[in-house]
Coordinates of C-alpha atoms and ligand atoms in Angstrom, one line a residue:
M24 CA -15.7 -17.5 -39.2
E25 CA -13.1 -19.5 -37.3
E26 CA -10.8 -21.8 -39.2
D27 CA -9.7 -25.1 -37.8
H28 CA -6.6 -26.5 -39.4
K29 CA -5.4 -28.8 -36.8
E30 CA -7.2 -32.0 -37.6
E31 CA -7.6 -34.0 -40.7
H32 CA -11.1 -33.1 -41.9
F33 CA -11.6 -35.4 -44.8
T34 CA -11.6 -39.0 -43.6
V35 CA -11.9 -41.8 -46.0
A36 CA -12.6 -45.2 -44.6
V37 CA -13.4 -48.6 -46.2
R38 CA -15.8 -51.0 -44.7
V39 CA -16.0 -54.6 -45.8
R40 CA -19.2 -56.2 -44.9
P41 CA -19.6 -59.9 -44.1
F42 CA -20.7 -62.3 -46.6
V43 CA -24.5 -62.2 -46.9
A44 CA -26.7 -65.3 -47.2
R45 CA -26.9 -64.9 -51.0
E46 CA -23.1 -64.9 -51.3
L47 CA -22.7 -67.7 -48.9
E48 CA -25.0 -69.8 -51.0
G49 CA -22.3 -69.6 -53.7
A50 CA -18.6 -70.0 -53.6
A51 CA -18.3 -67.1 -51.3
Q52 CA -14.7 -66.5 -52.3
S53 CA -13.1 -63.6 -50.7
G54 CA -11.6 -61.1 -53.0
W55 CA -9.8 -59.0 -50.4
E56 CA -7.6 -59.2 -47.4
I57 CA -7.2 -56.7 -44.7
P58 CA -3.5 -56.7 -43.5
G59 CA -4.0 -53.8 -41.1
P60 CA -6.4 -51.2 -39.8
T61 CA -5.7 -48.8 -42.7
S62 CA -5.0 -51.1 -45.5
I63 CA -6.8 -53.5 -47.9
K64 CA -5.2 -55.8 -50.4
E65 CA -6.3 -57.9 -53.3
A66 CA -6.6 -61.5 -52.1
S67 CA -5.3 -62.8 -55.3
G68 CA -3.0 -60.0 -56.3
E69 CA -0.5 -57.5 -54.9
R70 CA -2.6 -54.4 -55.2
M71 CA -3.0 -52.7 -51.9
F72 CA -4.8 -49.6 -50.8
I73 CA -4.2 -47.4 -47.8
Y74 CA -7.0 -45.3 -46.2
D75 CA -7.6 -43.6 -43.0
N76 CA -9.4 -46.7 -41.7
V77 CA -10.3 -50.1 -43.0
F78 CA -12.9 -52.0 -41.1
D79 CA -13.2 -55.7 -41.6
Q80 CA -16.3 -57.9 -41.5
N81 CA -16.2 -58.2 -37.8
T82 CA -16.3 -54.6 -36.9
S83 CA -19.6 -53.3 -35.6
T84 CA -21.1 -50.1 -36.7
Q85 CA -20.8 -48.9 -33.1
I86 CA -17.0 -49.3 -33.3
L87 CA -16.9 -47.6 -36.7
Y88 CA -19.0 -44.8 -35.4
E89 CA -16.8 -44.2 -32.5
E90 CA -13.7 -44.3 -34.5
I91 CA -14.5 -42.0 -37.3
C92 CA -18.0 -40.5 -37.0
E93 CA -18.5 -39.4 -33.5
K94 CA -15.9 -36.6 -33.8
V95 CA -17.9 -35.2 -36.7
I96 CA -21.0 -35.0 -34.5
W97 CA -19.0 -33.3 -31.7
K98 CA -17.8 -30.8 -34.2
A99 CA -21.3 -30.1 -35.4
L100 CA -22.3 -29.5 -31.8
Q101 CA -19.6 -26.8 -31.7
G102 CA -20.8 -25.2 -34.9
Y103 CA -18.9 -26.9 -37.6
N104 CA -20.7 -28.4 -40.6
G105 CA -20.4 -32.2 -40.9
C106 CA -21.0 -34.6 -43.6
I107 CA -20.9 -38.4 -43.5
F108 CA -21.8 -40.5 -46.5
C109 CA -21.7 -44.0 -47.5
Y110 CA -20.6 -44.8 -51.0
G111 CA -20.5 -48.2 -52.7
Q112 CA -22.2 -50.5 -55.1
T113 CA -25.7 -51.7 -54.4
G114 CA -26.0 -54.3 -51.6
S115 CA -22.5 -53.4 -50.2
G116 CA -23.9 -52.4 -46.8
K117 CA -24.4 -48.6 -47.1
T118 CA -27.9 -48.6 -45.6
F119 CA -26.8 -51.1 -43.0
T120 CA -24.0 -48.7 -42.0
M121 CA -26.0 -45.6 -42.1
Q122 CA -29.3 -46.7 -40.7
G123 CA -28.6 -50.2 -39.3
S124 CA -31.1 -52.2 -37.5
R125 CA -32.6 -50.2 -34.7
K126 CA -32.4 -52.8 -32.0
D127 CA -29.3 -54.9 -32.6
N128 CA -27.1 -52.9 -34.9
P129 CA -27.9 -49.2 -34.8
G130 CA -26.4 -47.3 -37.7
I131 CA -24.6 -44.0 -37.8
V132 CA -27.9 -41.9 -37.9
P133 CA -29.4 -43.3 -34.6
L134 CA -26.0 -43.3 -33.0
A135 CA -25.5 -39.7 -33.9
I136 CA -28.9 -38.8 -32.6
D137 CA -28.0 -40.4 -29.3
T138 CA -24.7 -38.5 -29.2
I139 CA -26.5 -35.2 -29.9
F140 CA -29.1 -35.6 -27.2
T141 CA -26.7 -36.9 -24.6
Y142 CA -24.5 -33.9 -25.3
I143 CA -27.4 -31.5 -25.0
Q144 CA -28.4 -33.1 -21.7
Q145 CA -24.9 -32.8 -20.3
T146 CA -24.3 -29.2 -21.4
P147 CA -26.5 -27.0 -19.2
D148 CA -24.7 -23.8 -20.1
K149 CA -25.8 -24.0 -23.7
S150 CA -29.1 -24.0 -25.3
F151 CA -29.8 -25.9 -28.5
L152 CA -32.3 -26.0 -31.3
L153 CA -32.4 -29.1 -33.5
R154 CA -34.2 -29.1 -36.8
C155 CA -34.4 -32.2 -38.9
S156 CA -35.3 -32.7 -42.5
Y157 CA -35.2 -35.8 -44.6
L158 CA -34.7 -35.6 -48.4
E159 CA -34.1 -37.8 -51.2
V160 CA -32.7 -37.2 -54.7
Y161 CA -34.5 -39.5 -56.9
N162 CA -34.1 -39.3 -60.7
E163 CA -32.6 -35.9 -60.2
C164 CA -35.5 -34.7 -58.2
V165 CA -35.3 -33.5 -54.6
N166 CA -38.2 -34.9 -52.6
D167 CA -39.3 -34.4 -49.1
L168 CA -39.3 -37.7 -47.2
L169 CA -41.2 -36.1 -44.3
N170 CA -43.9 -35.0 -46.5
P171 CA -44.6 -37.2 -49.6
N172 CA -46.5 -34.4 -51.2
L173 CA -43.4 -32.3 -51.5
L174 CA -41.7 -33.4 -54.6
N175 CA -39.1 -32.0 -56.9
L176 CA -38.1 -29.2 -54.5
Q177 CA -35.9 -26.5 -55.8
I178 CA -32.4 -26.1 -54.6
Q179 CA -31.6 -22.5 -53.7
E180 CA -28.4 -20.8 -53.0
D181 CA -27.5 -17.5 -51.4
K182 CA -24.4 -16.2 -49.8
Q183 CA -26.0 -15.8 -46.5
S184 CA -27.5 -19.2 -45.9
G185 CA -25.7 -21.3 -48.5
V186 CA -27.5 -24.2 -50.2
K187 CA -31.1 -24.7 -49.2
V188 CA -34.0 -26.8 -50.4
A189 CA -36.9 -24.5 -50.7
G190 CA -40.0 -25.6 -49.0
A191 CA -38.5 -28.7 -47.4
T192 CA -39.9 -29.7 -44.1
E193 CA -37.8 -28.8 -41.1
T194 CA -39.1 -30.3 -37.9
V195 CA -37.9 -29.1 -34.6
C196 CA -37.0 -32.1 -32.5
T197 CA -36.8 -32.2 -28.8
S198 CA -36.3 -35.9 -28.1
V199 CA -34.6 -39.0 -29.5
N200 CA -38.0 -40.7 -30.0
Q201 CA -39.2 -37.7 -32.0
V202 CA -36.2 -38.0 -34.4
N203 CA -36.6 -41.8 -34.6
S204 CA -40.3 -41.3 -35.6
L205 CA -39.2 -38.9 -38.3
L206 CA -36.7 -41.4 -39.6
Y207 CA -39.2 -44.1 -39.6
M208 CA -41.7 -41.9 -41.5
G209 CA -39.0 -40.9 -44.0
E210 CA -38.0 -44.5 -44.7
T211 CA -41.5 -45.4 -45.5
H212 CA -41.4 -42.8 -48.3
K213 CA -38.1 -43.8 -49.6
Q214 CA -37.7 -45.3 -53.1
I215 CA -36.9 -48.8 -52.6
A216 CA -36.8 -51.6 -55.1
S217 CA -35.5 -55.1 -55.4
T218 CA -32.3 -55.5 -57.3
N219 CA -30.2 -58.5 -58.1
F220 CA -27.9 -57.6 -55.2
N221 CA -30.4 -56.3 -52.8
M222 CA -33.9 -57.1 -52.0
R223 CA -34.5 -53.7 -50.6
S224 CA -32.2 -51.6 -52.7
S225 CA -32.3 -47.8 -52.2
R226 CA -33.0 -46.2 -55.5
S227 CA -32.4 -42.8 -54.3
H228 CA -29.8 -40.9 -52.4
T229 CA -31.2 -40.0 -49.0
I230 CA -30.0 -37.1 -47.0
F231 CA -31.0 -36.9 -43.3
R232 CA -30.1 -33.4 -42.4
M233 CA -29.9 -32.0 -38.9
I234 CA -29.5 -28.3 -38.3
I235 CA -28.0 -27.8 -34.9
E236 CA -28.1 -24.3 -33.4
S237 CA -26.3 -23.8 -30.2
K238 CA -25.7 -20.7 -28.1
N239 CA -24.2 -19.9 -24.8
R240 CA -26.9 -19.2 -22.3
E241 CA -25.0 -16.4 -20.6
Y242 CA -24.7 -14.2 -23.7
G243 CA -28.2 -14.5 -25.1
N244 CA -28.0 -14.7 -28.8
A245 CA -24.3 -14.0 -28.9
D246 CA -22.0 -16.9 -29.9
L247 CA -24.9 -18.4 -31.8
N248 CA -23.5 -21.3 -33.9
V249 CA -25.4 -23.1 -36.6
A250 CA -24.1 -26.3 -38.0
T251 CA -25.5 -28.5 -40.7
L252 CA -25.0 -32.2 -40.4
N253 CA -25.7 -34.2 -43.4
L254 CA -25.9 -38.0 -43.1
I255 CA -26.1 -39.4 -46.6
D256 CA -27.0 -42.8 -47.8
L257 CA -26.1 -42.9 -51.4
A258 CA -27.9 -45.1 -53.9
G259 CA -25.8 -48.0 -55.0
S260 CA -24.0 -47.9 -58.3
E261 CA -24.6 -50.7 -60.6
G262 CA -23.1 -52.1 -63.8
A263 CA -25.1 -51.9 -67.0
N264 CA -25.6 -55.6 -66.9
V265 CA -26.8 -55.7 -63.3
H266 CA -30.4 -56.0 -64.0
G267 CA -29.9 -57.9 -67.2
T268 CA -32.7 -58.1 -69.6
A269 CA -35.3 -58.2 -66.9
A270 CA -34.7 -54.6 -66.0
S271 CA -37.6 -52.5 -66.9
I272 CA -37.3 -49.1 -68.5
H273 CA -38.2 -47.6 -65.2
R274 CA -35.3 -49.3 -63.5
T275 CA -32.9 -48.5 -66.3
R276 CA -33.8 -44.8 -66.0
E277 CA -33.3 -45.0 -62.2
M278 CA -30.0 -46.6 -62.7
S279 CA -29.0 -44.0 -65.3
F280 CA -29.7 -41.2 -62.9
I281 CA -27.9 -42.9 -60.0
N282 CA -24.9 -43.6 -62.1
K283 CA -24.9 -40.1 -63.5
S284 CA -25.0 -38.5 -60.1
L285 CA -22.4 -40.9 -58.7
L286 CA -20.2 -40.1 -61.7
T287 CA -20.6 -36.4 -61.1
L288 CA -19.7 -37.0 -57.5
S289 CA -16.7 -39.0 -58.5
T290 CA -15.6 -36.2 -60.8
V291 CA -16.1 -33.6 -58.1
I292 CA -14.1 -35.7 -55.8
M293 CA -11.3 -36.1 -58.4
R294 CA -11.2 -32.4 -59.1
L295 CA -11.1 -31.6 -55.4
S296 CA -8.2 -33.9 -55.0
D297 CA -6.3 -32.4 -57.9
K298 CA -5.5 -28.8 -56.9
T299 CA -3.4 -28.3 -60.1
N300 CA -6.6 -28.3 -62.2
N301 CA -8.2 -24.8 -62.1
A302 CA -11.3 -25.7 -64.1
P303 CA -14.6 -25.1 -62.3
I304 CA -15.8 -28.0 -60.2
P305 CA -19.0 -29.4 -61.7
Y306 CA -21.2 -29.3 -58.6
R307 CA -24.1 -28.2 -60.7
D308 CA -24.0 -31.3 -62.9
S309 CA -26.2 -33.2 -60.4
K310 CA -28.6 -32.5 -57.6
L311 CA -26.6 -34.7 -55.3
T312 CA -23.4 -32.7 -55.8
R313 CA -25.2 -29.4 -55.6
L314 CA -26.6 -30.5 -52.2
L315 CA -23.2 -31.8 -51.1
Q316 CA -21.2 -28.8 -52.4
P317 CA -21.1 -26.9 -49.0
S318 CA -19.7 -30.0 -47.4
L319 CA -17.2 -30.9 -50.1
D320 CA -15.8 -27.5 -51.0
G321 CA -14.3 -26.9 -47.6
E322 CA -16.9 -26.0 -45.1
S323 CA -17.5 -29.4 -43.5
K324 CA -15.8 -32.1 -41.7
V325 CA -16.3 -35.0 -44.1
V326 CA -16.3 -38.7 -43.6
I327 CA -16.6 -41.0 -46.6
I328 CA -17.3 -44.6 -45.9
C329 CA -16.8 -46.8 -48.8
N330 CA -18.6 -50.0 -48.5
I331 CA -17.6 -53.0 -50.4
S332 CA -18.6 -56.6 -50.6
P333 CA -16.0 -59.1 -49.5
S334 CA -16.9 -61.3 -52.4
L335 CA -14.6 -61.9 -55.3
D336 CA -17.7 -61.9 -57.5
A337 CA -18.1 -58.2 -56.7
Y338 CA -14.4 -57.5 -57.3
E339 CA -14.8 -55.0 -60.2
E340 CA -17.4 -52.9 -58.3
S341 CA -15.4 -53.1 -55.1
L342 CA -12.2 -52.0 -57.1
S343 CA -14.2 -49.1 -58.5
T344 CA -15.2 -48.1 -55.0
L345 CA -11.7 -48.4 -53.7
K346 CA -10.4 -46.2 -56.5
F347 CA -13.1 -43.6 -55.7
A348 CA -12.0 -43.7 -52.1
Q349 CA -8.3 -43.3 -53.2
R350 CA -9.2 -40.1 -55.0
A351 CA -11.2 -38.8 -52.1
K352 CA -8.3 -39.5 -49.8
K353 CA -6.3 -36.9 -51.7
I354 CA -8.7 -34.2 -50.7
K355 CA -7.3 -31.8 -48.1
Q356 CA -10.0 -30.1 -46.2
V357 CA -10.0 -27.0 -44.0
I358 CA -13.3 -26.5 -42.1
V359 CA -14.8 -23.3 -40.8
K360 CA -17.1 -22.6 -37.9
N361 CA -20.4 -21.1 -38.8
E362 CA -21.5 -18.2 -36.7
V363 CA -24.8 -16.6 -37.3
I364 CA -24.5 -13.1 -38.8
D365 CA -27.9 -12.1 -37.6
S366 CA -27.7 -8.4 -36.6
K367 CA -29.6 -8.9 -33.4
A368 CA -27.2 -11.7 -32.5
L369 CA -24.3 -9.6 -33.5
I370 CA -25.4 -6.7 -31.3
T371 CA -25.8 -9.1 -28.3
K372 CA -22.5 -10.6 -29.1
Y373 CA -20.8 -7.2 -29.3
E374 CA -22.5 -6.2 -26.1
A375 CA -21.1 -9.3 -24.4
E376 CA -17.7 -8.5 -25.8
I377 CA -17.9 -4.9 -24.6
K378 CA -18.9 -6.1 -21.2
T379 CA -15.9 -8.5 -21.1
L380 CA -13.6 -5.7 -22.3
Q381 CA -15.0 -3.3 -19.7
E382 CA -14.4 -5.8 -17.0
K383 CA -10.8 -6.2 -18.3
L384 CA -10.4 -2.5 -18.4
R385 CA -11.6 -2.1 -14.9
E386 CA -9.2 -4.8 -13.8
M387 CA -6.4 -3.0 -15.6
E388 CA -7.4 0.3 -14.0
I389 CA -7.3 -1.2 -10.6
K390 CA -3.9 -2.7 -11.3
L391 CA -2.7 0.7 -12.6
A392 CA -4.1 2.5 -9.6
E393 CA -2.3 0.0 -7.3
E394 CA 0.9 0.6 -9.2
A395 CA 0.4 4.4 -9.1
G396 CA -0.4 4.0 -5.4
N397 CA 2.9 2.2 -4.9
Q398 CA 4.7 4.9 -6.9
G399 CA 3.0 7.6 -4.9
Y400 CA 3.9 5.9 -1.8
K401 CA 7.6 5.7 -2.8
E402 CA 7.6 9.3 -3.8
A403 CA 6.0 10.3 -0.5
M404 CA 8.7 8.2 1.3
I405 CA 11.4 10.0 -0.6
K406 CA 9.8 13.4 0.1
M407 CA 9.4 12.7 3.7
E408 CA 13.0 11.4 4.1
M409 CA 14.2 14.7 2.4
K410 CA 12.0 16.7 4.7
L411 CA 13.3 14.8 7.7
H412 CA 16.9 15.5 6.6
T413 CA 16.1 19.2 6.2
I414 CA 14.5 19.4 9.6
Q415 CA 17.3 17.5 11.2
E416 CA 19.7 20.0 9.7
E417 CA 17.6 22.9 10.9
K418 CA 17.5 21.4 14.3
D419 CA 21.3 21.0 14.4
Q420 CA 21.7 24.6 13.3
L421 CA 19.3 25.8 16.0
D422 CA 21.2 23.7 18.6
S423 CA 24.5 25.3 17.7
K424 CA 22.9 28.8 17.5
M425 CA 21.4 28.2 20.9
E426 CA 24.7 27.0 22.3
N427 CA 26.4 30.2 20.9
L428 CA 23.7 32.4 22.4
V429 CA 24.0 30.7 25.8
Q430 CA 27.8 31.2 25.7
E431 CA 27.3 34.8 24.7
K432 CA 24.8 35.3 27.5
L433 CA 27.3 33.8 29.9
E434 CA 30.0 36.1 28.7
L435 CA 27.7 39.0 28.9
Q436 CA 26.7 38.1 32.4
S437 CA 30.4 37.8 33.4
E438 CA 31.0 41.2 31.8
L439 CA 28.1 42.6 33.7
E440 CA 29.5 41.2 36.9
R441 CA 32.8 42.8 36.2
L442 CA 31.1 46.1 35.4
R443 CA 29.2 45.9 38.7
S444 CA 32.5 45.4 40.5
M445 CA 33.6 48.5 38.6
I446 CA 30.7 50.3 40.0
L447 CA 32.0 49.5 43.4
V448 CA 35.3 51.1 42.4
S449 CA 33.5 54.0 40.9
E450 CA 31.4 54.4 44.1
N451 CA 34.6 54.6 46.1
V452 CA 35.8 57.2 43.7
R453 CA 32.6 59.1 44.1
L454 CA 32.9 59.0 47.8
N455 CA 36.4 60.5 47.4
T456 CA 35.2 63.0 44.9
E457 CA 32.4 64.1 47.3
S458 CA 35.0 64.5 50.0
E459 CA 37.0 66.6 47.5
I460 CA 34.1 68.8 46.9
F461 CA 32.8 69.2 50.4
T462 CA 36.1 69.2 52.4
E463 CA 37.5 72.5 51.2
N464 CA 39.7 73.0 54.3
N465 CA 41.7 69.8 53.6
S466 CA 43.9 71.6 51.1
K467 CA 46.9 69.2 51.4
L468 CA 44.8 66.2 50.6
N469 CA 43.3 68.1 47.8
D470 CA 46.7 69.0 46.3
R471 CA 47.9 65.4 46.7
R472 CA 44.7 64.2 44.9
R473 CA 45.4 66.6 42.0
V474 CA 48.9 65.3 41.8
R475 CA 47.8 61.7 41.8
L476 CA 45.2 62.3 39.1
S477 CA 47.7 64.1 37.0
V478 CA 50.1 61.1 37.2
M479 CA 47.3 58.8 36.4
R480 CA 46.1 60.8 33.4
D481 CA 49.7 61.0 32.1
S482 CA 50.2 57.4 32.4
T483 CA 47.0 56.4 30.6
P484 CA 46.3 59.1 28.0
G485 CA 42.9 59.2 26.4
S486 CA 41.4 56.4 28.3
R487 CA 39.2 56.9 31.2
Q488 CA 38.3 53.3 31.5
S489 CA 41.9 52.6 32.4
I490 CA 41.2 54.4 35.6
A491 CA 38.9 51.5 36.6
R492 CA 41.6 49.1 35.7
I493 CA 44.1 50.3 38.2
S494 CA 45.2 47.5 40.4
Y495 CA 47.3 47.6 43.5
K496 CA 50.1 45.4 44.5
P497 CA 52.2 45.8 47.6
S498 CA 55.4 46.3 45.6
E499 CA 54.3 48.3 42.7
I500 CA 51.7 50.4 41.1
L501 CA 50.5 49.2 37.8
F502 CA 48.8 51.4 35.3
K503 CA 47.1 49.4 32.7
S504 CA 46.6 51.1 29.4
N505 CA 44.2 49.9 26.7
N506 CA 47.0 50.6 24.1
D507 CA 50.2 49.5 25.5
G508 CA 49.7 47.1 28.3
L509 CA 51.2 47.8 31.7
R510 CA 53.5 50.6 32.9
K511 CA 55.2 49.6 36.1
F512 CA 56.5 51.9 38.8
P513 CA 58.2 50.6 41.9
T514 CA 56.9 51.5 45.3
V515 CA 58.9 52.3 48.4
D516 CA 59.7 49.8 51.1
E517 CA 57.1 47.0 50.8
S518 CA 57.2 46.1 54.4
K519 CA 56.0 49.5 55.3
V520 CA 53.1 49.4 53.0
P521 CA 49.9 49.0 55.0
D522 CA 47.4 46.4 54.0
I523 CA 45.3 47.9 51.3
S524 CA 42.3 46.0 52.4
D525 CA 42.0 48.7 55.0
S526 CA 39.2 50.8 54.0
G527 CA 38.6 54.4 54.0
E528 CA 40.7 57.5 53.9
F529 CA 43.7 55.7 55.3
R530 CA 43.9 53.5 52.2
E531 CA 43.6 56.5 49.9
T532 CA 46.2 58.5 51.9
M533 CA 48.6 55.6 51.6
L534 CA 48.1 55.5 47.9
L535 CA 48.6 59.2 47.5
D536 CA 51.7 59.0 49.6
K537 CA 53.0 56.3 47.3
L538 CA 52.3 58.5 44.4
D539 CA 54.0 61.5 46.0
N540 CA 57.1 59.4 46.7
L541 CA 57.1 58.2 43.2
K542 CA 56.9 61.7 41.9
E543 CA 59.7 62.8 44.1
L544 CA 61.8 60.0 43.0
L545 CA 61.1 60.7 39.4
E546 CA 61.9 64.4 39.8
S547 CA 65.5 63.8 40.9
E548 CA 68.2 62.3 38.7
E549 CA 69.9 60.6 41.5
P550 CA 67.1 58.6 42.8
L551 CA 66.5 57.4 39.2
E552 CA 70.0 56.3 39.0
R553 CA 69.5 54.4 42.2
M554 CA 66.4 53.0 40.9
S555 CA 68.4 51.6 38.0
M556 CA 68.8 48.5 40.0
M557 CA 65.1 48.0 39.9
L558 CA 64.2 49.4 36.5
T559 CA 65.6 48.8 33.0
P560 CA 67.2 51.6 31.2
Q561 CA 64.2 51.8 28.9
E562 CA 61.8 52.1 31.9
I563 CA 64.0 54.8 33.4
E564 CA 63.9 56.7 30.1
E565 CA 60.1 56.2 29.9
A566 CA 59.8 57.5 33.5
R567 CA 61.8 60.6 32.6
D568 CA 59.7 61.2 29.6
S569 CA 56.7 60.9 31.8
I570 CA 58.1 63.4 34.2
R571 CA 58.8 65.9 31.5
Q572 CA 55.3 65.5 30.1
S573 CA 54.0 65.9 33.6
D574 CA 55.9 69.0 34.1
A575 CA 54.6 70.4 30.9
Q576 CA 51.1 69.6 32.0
E577 CA 51.7 71.1 35.5
N578 CA 52.3 74.4 33.7
K579 CA 48.9 74.2 32.2
E580 CA 45.7 74.2 34.2
A581 CA 45.0 70.6 35.0
P582 CA 41.5 69.7 33.6
K583 CA 39.0 68.8 36.2
I584 CA 37.9 65.2 36.1
D585 CA 34.1 64.7 35.9
F586 CA 33.6 61.6 37.9
M587 CA 29.9 61.7 37.7
A588 CA 30.1 61.6 33.9
I589 CA 32.4 58.6 34.1
I590 CA 30.0 56.9 36.5
Q591 CA 27.0 57.7 34.3
E592 CA 28.8 56.3 31.3
Q593 CA 29.6 53.1 33.2
D594 CA 25.9 52.9 34.2
G595 CA 24.9 53.4 30.5
L596 CA 27.3 50.7 29.6
I597 CA 25.9 48.3 32.1
Q598 CA 22.4 49.1 31.0
N599 CA 23.4 48.3 27.4
F600 CA 24.8 44.9 28.5
Q601 CA 21.6 44.2 30.4
N602 CA 19.6 45.1 27.3
I603 CA 21.7 42.8 25.1
I604 CA 21.4 39.9 27.7
E605 CA 17.6 40.4 27.7
E606 CA 17.7 40.4 23.9
K607 CA 19.7 37.1 24.0
D608 CA 17.2 35.7 26.5
E609 CA 14.4 36.4 24.1
Q610 CA 16.3 34.8 21.2
I611 CA 17.0 31.8 23.3
A612 CA 13.3 31.5 24.2
L613 CA 12.3 31.8 20.5
L614 CA 15.0 29.2 19.6
K615 CA 13.6 26.9 22.2
D616 CA 10.1 27.2 20.7
E617 CA 11.5 26.5 17.2
L618 CA 13.5 23.5 18.5
E619 CA 10.4 22.2 20.2
L620 CA 8.5 22.5 16.9
C621 CA 11.4 20.8 15.1
R622 CA 11.4 17.9 17.6
G623 CA 7.6 17.5 17.1
N624 CA 8.0 17.5 13.2
L625 CA 10.9 15.1 13.5
A626 CA 8.9 12.7 15.6
R627 CA 5.9 12.9 13.4
I628 CA 7.9 12.3 10.2
Q629 CA 9.8 9.4 11.7
K630 CA 6.5 7.8 12.8
Q631 CA 5.0 8.2 9.3
L632 CA 8.2 6.7 7.7
K633 CA 8.0 3.8 10.1
Q634 CA 4.4 3.2 9.2
M635 CA 5.2 3.4 5.5
K636 CA 8.0 0.9 5.7
T637 CA 5.9 -1.6 7.6
K638 CA 3.2 -1.5 4.8
Ligands
LIG703 N1 -21.8 -55.1 -41.7 C1 -22.9 -55.9 -42.0 N2 -23.1 -56.9 -41.2 C2 -24.1 -57.7 -41.4 N3 -24.9 -57.6 -42.4 C3 -24.7 -56.6 -43.3 C4 -23.7 -55.7 -43.1 N4 -23.7 -54.8 -44.1 C5 -24.7 -55.1 -44.9 N5 -25.3 -56.2 -44.4 C6 -26.5 -56.8 -45.0 O1 -26.3 -56.8 -46.4 C7 -27.4 -56.5 -47.1 C8 -27.3 -55.3 -48.0 O2 -27.0 -54.3 -47.2 P1 -27.6 -52.8 -47.5 O3 -29.0 -52.8 -47.8 O4 -27.2 -52.0 -46.4 O5 -26.8 -52.5 -48.8 P2 -26.8 -51.1 -49.5 O6 -25.5 -50.8 -49.9 O7 -27.6 -50.2 -48.9 O8 -27.6 -51.5 -50.9 P3 -28.4 -50.5 -51.8 O9 -27.5 -49.6 -52.4 O10 -29.0 -51.5 -52.8 O11 -29.4 -49.9 -51.0 C9 -28.5 -56.4 -46.1 O12 -29.2 -57.5 -45.9 C10 -27.7 -56.1 -44.8 O13 -28.4 -56.5 -43.7

């Protein structure tokens, strides 16, 4: 059940009716003044009372209803119990306020019926069930006003449905007219009698009860609310001397029951207003308070309208009513909403709640998926950027490797060119070698060649490649050694040296002549001395050493040079270079493929990244 603490739920109002004809016939002296909308004061004294509302003689029931009653009806339509009752001495205007005159001054009951049906009409998303009963408590008996045969009905109580009148007629009403018919029928069965103060005095407490069931159409029986609205017209209290001697025993008995029940009501109200008193509240002391218990002990929105006569003649009764209202004013009420605990309705309600929760869950799942998607997207971006970076690095490395390979290839090609030029030199040598082999009769030339080779060998020990590195200059012969750079020997008169570009045997003869001359020069001391102008002392010494070594070698049998082997070795070397170049070419081709792949990946990843960033 849902509690509602926000509003004041126990409203106490005072209504002062106008003077009636009977009173106007007399002095019609006013006993009360109404200084403001919430206060009432003794006309001839200083006593003043404050309530939630004080309505003067000129206030219509319609205004009173709208001010304090309509909200109770609205609450009942939302599932909160409501109770409106009129309290006051006989002839003070209770019935006028509660029932009114149907045409000119409708009372609270018809106005409430109008409100209920108008609301039902204007609320298509809800369905309602309205059940009406009309009861009276007369001489401590509960009678059914809708069925005069149902008298002295039993009040039953259980935790589930609260206080109920067993067997009371409950008529399902579907229209205003139907309810009005019921009211009319009930009033015909009411205990009415003539009193000194009222020609048609209600001798019973009447309770018009409407049970309003409402449910939201969408959820079936879920959210089924049931509210009980009690609209009570109490019998008027009377003083013992009211009927005077004319009062019959029957009327005295009536009066006794009325006063007793009103006294009990007054006690209950007093106890409810005094929270310091923990004694049980005497609801059971009267049928009226038993029936009103659910409304009074905190389950209903309650409005008490205390009706008084304006006349000074009724001062004591009016004062008594105002005191009762003062006690009631102290009651603090917290109301609760009644929801049906029917298992079927509960299942439907839980199903509706599950459905709502499932929808919420689905919404959350979608949200989470979107967030996860965003997260995944971010992670994918980071991964791709890292991959892009790695591929970029790989590409740079491949570029640099490729550059190195191309450089190596160029160097190799250059070396190959040089080797090829060597071949040319070797071929020349081969030609000479062949002439050496096949021209046996040219012994002088043969001797000279032997000498030349000997000199060359001595000058470049252990290196046959150095032979290929011999270079000719007009003024000197240079022997380039792998180990110690150049050894320089001066030639004879430069002007007489023929142009070495001349080919053939002449060039070789000239060279051999130069060598012969050099040898001769080196063999004598004198020429060496003369050569000192041209050579440094160290060079002269080196030349002498060379001659000595040469002499020593001359004594031995000069080894025969295998020119074919040298040439073959050169050819092998060239072949090796060619192989290496081919290998490099293959590597370059592979690298090119890899680079192409890298470029493709790079472009793809960059495109993906661009797409992701534009999302
Ligand atoms: N506000 C009012 N304006 C005009 N007439 C009123 C008003 N209140 C009451 N009356 C008239 O006063 C008379 C007594 O009113 P009513 O019958 O409602 O008193 P009551 O408190 O119900 O009395 P009882 O307890 O004896 O039934 C009626 O004639 C009624 O028309």
